[in-house]
Amino acid sequence: MDILSNAEERMAKAISNFQDAIAVLRTGRANAALLENIECDYYGDKMNITSIAAIKVPEPRQLLIVPYDQSDIKTIVAAINASDIGINPVVDGKQIRLVIPALTEDRRKELVKKAKGYSEEAKVAIRNIRRDAIEAVKKDATYTEDTRKQEEQEIQKITDKYTKKVDELLKVKESDIMAI
């Protein structure tokens, strides 16, 4: 695989990781992605809640978790309480309700700050990939001086494209979080 396509593929993975990271940030609306990274004890193993229960969104500010096996309710509740999402689960018969409270202005600002931190991590990862690609071009003896410069310019164009994408995704998430 050539250096450019390898770098672009790795940058696309960095964008994907960034999208996964900001997806779990609360926006004040119910979103099943909120529970995606929460693991609970499942017969001695760690399993994602999304793997052992159906997640529904009956109302804009409410999640409904319906475990496939009713005996898992206690472990799911314990996992949600142990997580940092800040929502108290309510057991409602054979299901669990998560009522998502409205975000305060301070909490919104805190979440935006967290999203910006994730975006900076993604940009650093993209810049590191750029550095690695440029070093690989410099080490490759088959490149002429002109070809080397062209490759470096192409790598920079790809880097600019992906950092711009990170900024766009952050802007969308930021407006989601700040929307009341």
CSV table of C-alpha atoms in Angstrom, one decimal:
chain,number,residue,atom,x,y,z
A,1,MET,CA,0.0,0.0,0.0
A,2,ASP,CA,1.4,3.4,-0.9
A,3,ILE,CA,2.2,6.0,1.7
A,4,LEU,CA,-0.6,8.4,0.7
A,5,SER,CA,-3.5,5.9,0.8
A,6,ASN,CA,-2.2,4.5,4.1
A,7,ALA,CA,-2.0,7.9,5.7
A,8,GLU,CA,-5.5,8.8,4.4
A,9,GLU,CA,-6.9,5.5,5.8
A,10,ARG,CA,-5.4,6.1,9.2
A,11,MET,CA,-6.7,9.7,9.2
A,12,ALA,CA,-10.2,8.4,8.4
A,13,LYS,CA,-9.9,6.0,11.4
A,14,ALA,CA,-8.9,9.0,13.6
A,15,ILE,CA,-12.1,10.8,12.4
A,16,SER,CA,-14.2,7.7,13.1
A,17,ASN,CA,-12.7,7.5,16.7
A,18,PHE,CA,-13.5,11.2,17.2
A,19,GLN,CA,-17.1,10.6,16.1
A,20,ASP,CA,-17.4,7.7,18.5
A,21,ALA,CA,-16.0,9.8,21.3
A,22,ILE,CA,-18.4,12.8,20.8
A,23,ALA,CA,-21.4,10.5,20.2
A,24,VAL,CA,-21.6,9.6,23.9
A,25,LEU,CA,-21.6,13.2,25.1
A,26,ARG,CA,-25.1,14.2,26.3
A,27,THR,CA,-27.0,16.8,24.4
A,28,GLY,CA,-30.1,17.0,26.5
A,29,ARG,CA,-32.0,14.7,24.1
A,30,ALA,CA,-32.3,11.0,24.5
A,31,ASN,CA,-29.8,9.1,22.4
A,32,ALA,CA,-29.0,5.4,22.6
A,33,ALA,CA,-25.3,6.1,21.9
A,34,LEU,CA,-25.2,7.4,25.5
A,35,LEU,CA,-25.2,3.8,26.7
A,36,GLU,CA,-22.8,2.4,24.0
A,37,ASN,CA,-19.6,2.3,26.1
A,38,ILE,CA,-21.2,1.2,29.4
A,39,GLU,CA,-20.3,-2.3,30.2
A,40,CYS,CA,-22.0,-4.5,32.8
A,41,ASP,CA,-21.2,-7.8,34.4
A,42,TYR,CA,-22.8,-10.5,32.4
A,43,TYR,CA,-22.3,-14.0,33.8
A,44,GLY,CA,-18.7,-13.2,34.7
A,45,ASP,CA,-18.0,-11.3,31.4
A,46,LYS,CA,-18.1,-7.7,30.6
A,47,MET,CA,-20.8,-6.9,28.0
A,48,ASN,CA,-22.1,-3.6,26.6
A,49,ILE,CA,-25.6,-2.8,27.7
A,50,THR,CA,-26.6,-2.5,24.0
A,51,SER,CA,-25.7,-6.2,23.6
A,52,ILE,CA,-27.9,-7.5,26.3
A,53,ALA,CA,-30.9,-5.2,26.1
A,54,ALA,CA,-33.1,-3.4,23.6
A,55,ILE,CA,-32.9,0.4,23.9
A,56,LYS,CA,-35.8,2.5,22.9
A,57,VAL,CA,-36.5,6.3,22.8
A,58,PRO,CA,-40.2,6.7,23.7
A,59,GLU,CA,-39.9,10.4,24.4
A,60,PRO,CA,-37.3,13.1,23.5
A,61,ARG,CA,-35.9,13.1,27.0
A,62,GLN,CA,-36.2,9.4,27.9
A,63,LEU,CA,-34.5,6.1,27.2
A,64,LEU,CA,-36.2,2.8,27.9
A,65,ILE,CA,-33.9,-0.2,28.4
A,66,VAL,CA,-35.6,-3.6,28.0
A,67,PRO,CA,-33.2,-6.4,29.0
A,68,TYR,CA,-33.5,-9.6,26.9
A,69,ASP,CA,-33.1,-11.5,30.2
A,70,GLN,CA,-35.0,-10.0,33.2
A,71,SER,CA,-32.4,-11.2,35.6
A,72,ASP,CA,-29.9,-8.7,34.1
A,73,ILE,CA,-31.8,-5.7,35.4
A,74,LYS,CA,-29.8,-5.3,38.6
A,75,THR,CA,-26.4,-5.5,36.8
A,76,ILE,CA,-27.5,-3.0,34.2
A,77,VAL,CA,-28.7,-0.6,36.9
A,78,ALA,CA,-25.4,-1.1,38.7
A,79,ALA,CA,-23.4,-0.4,35.6
A,80,ILE,CA,-25.4,2.8,34.8
A,81,ASN,CA,-24.9,4.0,38.4
A,82,ALA,CA,-21.2,3.3,38.2
A,83,SER,CA,-20.8,5.2,34.9
A,84,ASP,CA,-20.2,8.9,34.6
A,85,ILE,CA,-23.3,9.8,32.6
A,86,GLY,CA,-25.0,11.3,35.6
A,87,ILE,CA,-28.4,9.8,35.2
A,88,ASN,CA,-30.2,7.7,37.8
A,89,PRO,CA,-32.0,4.7,36.4
A,90,VAL,CA,-35.5,3.9,37.5
A,91,VAL,CA,-36.6,0.3,37.4
A,92,ASP,CA,-40.1,0.1,36.0
A,93,GLY,CA,-41.3,-3.5,36.2
A,94,LYS,CA,-39.4,-5.5,33.5
A,95,GLN,CA,-37.6,-2.4,32.1
A,96,ILE,CA,-35.4,0.5,33.1
A,97,ARG,CA,-36.2,4.1,32.4
A,98,LEU,CA,-33.6,6.8,32.1
A,99,VAL,CA,-35.1,10.3,32.3
A,100,ILE,CA,-32.6,12.7,30.9
A,101,PRO,CA,-32.6,16.0,32.8
A,102,ALA,CA,-32.3,19.3,31.0
A,103,LEU,CA,-28.6,20.4,31.0
A,104,THR,CA,-27.6,23.4,33.0
A,105,GLU,CA,-25.6,26.2,31.3
A,106,ASP,CA,-22.5,25.1,33.3
A,107,ARG,CA,-22.9,21.5,32.3
A,108,ARG,CA,-23.3,22.5,28.7
A,109,LYS,CA,-20.1,24.5,28.8
A,110,GLU,CA,-18.3,21.5,30.5
A,111,LEU,CA,-19.5,19.1,27.7
A,112,VAL,CA,-18.4,21.6,25.0
A,113,LYS,CA,-15.0,21.7,26.7
A,114,LYS,CA,-14.9,17.9,26.7
A,115,ALA,CA,-15.8,17.8,23.0
A,116,LYS,CA,-13.1,20.3,22.2
A,117,GLY,CA,-10.6,18.1,24.1
A,118,TYR,CA,-11.6,15.2,21.9
A,119,SER,CA,-11.3,17.3,18.8
A,120,GLU,CA,-7.8,18.3,19.8
A,121,GLU,CA,-6.8,14.6,20.4
A,122,ALA,CA,-8.1,13.8,16.9
A,123,LYS,CA,-6.1,16.7,15.4
A,124,VAL,CA,-3.0,15.5,17.2
A,125,ALA,CA,-3.5,12.0,15.9
A,126,ILE,CA,-3.9,13.4,12.3
A,127,ARG,CA,-0.8,15.5,12.6
A,128,ASN,CA,1.2,12.5,13.9
A,129,ILE,CA,0.0,10.5,10.9
A,130,ARG,CA,1.1,13.3,8.7
A,131,ARG,CA,4.5,13.4,10.3
A,132,ASP,CA,4.9,9.6,9.9
A,133,ALA,CA,3.9,9.8,6.2
A,134,ILE,CA,6.4,12.6,5.5
A,135,GLU,CA,9.1,10.7,7.3
A,136,ALA,CA,8.3,7.6,5.2
A,137,VAL,CA,8.5,9.7,2.0
A,138,LYS,CA,11.9,11.1,3.0
A,139,LYS,CA,13.2,7.6,3.8
A,140,ASP,CA,12.0,6.1,0.5
A,141,ALA,CA,15.0,6.2,-1.9
A,142,THR,CA,12.8,5.6,-5.0
A,143,TYR,CA,11.4,9.2,-4.8
A,144,THR,CA,13.2,12.0,-6.7
A,145,GLU,CA,13.4,15.4,-5.0
A,146,ASP,CA,10.5,16.8,-7.0
A,147,THR,CA,8.3,13.7,-6.4
A,148,ARG,CA,9.1,13.9,-2.7
A,149,LYS,CA,7.9,17.6,-2.5
A,150,GLN,CA,4.7,16.7,-4.4
A,151,GLU,CA,4.0,13.8,-2.1
A,152,GLU,CA,4.6,16.1,0.9
A,153,GLN,CA,2.2,18.6,-0.5
A,154,GLU,CA,-0.4,15.9,-1.1
A,155,ILE,CA,0.0,14.7,2.5
A,156,GLN,CA,-0.6,18.3,3.7
A,157,LYS,CA,-3.7,18.6,1.6
A,158,ILE,CA,-5.1,15.3,3.0
A,159,THR,CA,-4.2,16.6,6.5
A,160,ASP,CA,-6.0,19.9,6.0
A,161,LYS,CA,-9.0,18.0,4.7
A,162,TYR,CA,-9.3,15.8,7.8
A,163,THR,CA,-8.6,18.6,10.3
A,164,LYS,CA,-11.3,20.7,8.6
A,165,LYS,CA,-13.7,17.7,9.0
A,166,VAL,CA,-12.8,17.5,12.7
A,167,ASP,CA,-13.7,21.2,13.1
A,168,GLU,CA,-17.0,20.7,11.2
A,169,LEU,CA,-18.0,17.8,13.4
A,170,LEU,CA,-17.1,19.7,16.5
A,171,LYS,CA,-19.1,22.7,15.4
A,172,VAL,CA,-22.2,20.5,14.8
A,173,LYS,CA,-21.8,18.8,18.2
A,174,GLU,CA,-21.2,22.1,19.9
A,175,SER,CA,-24.5,23.5,18.5
A,176,ASP,CA,-26.3,20.3,19.6
A,177,ILE,CA,-25.0,20.6,23.1
A,178,MET,CA,-25.7,24.4,23.4
A,179,ALA,CA,-29.2,24.1,21.9
A,180,ILE,CA,-31.9,24.2,24.6
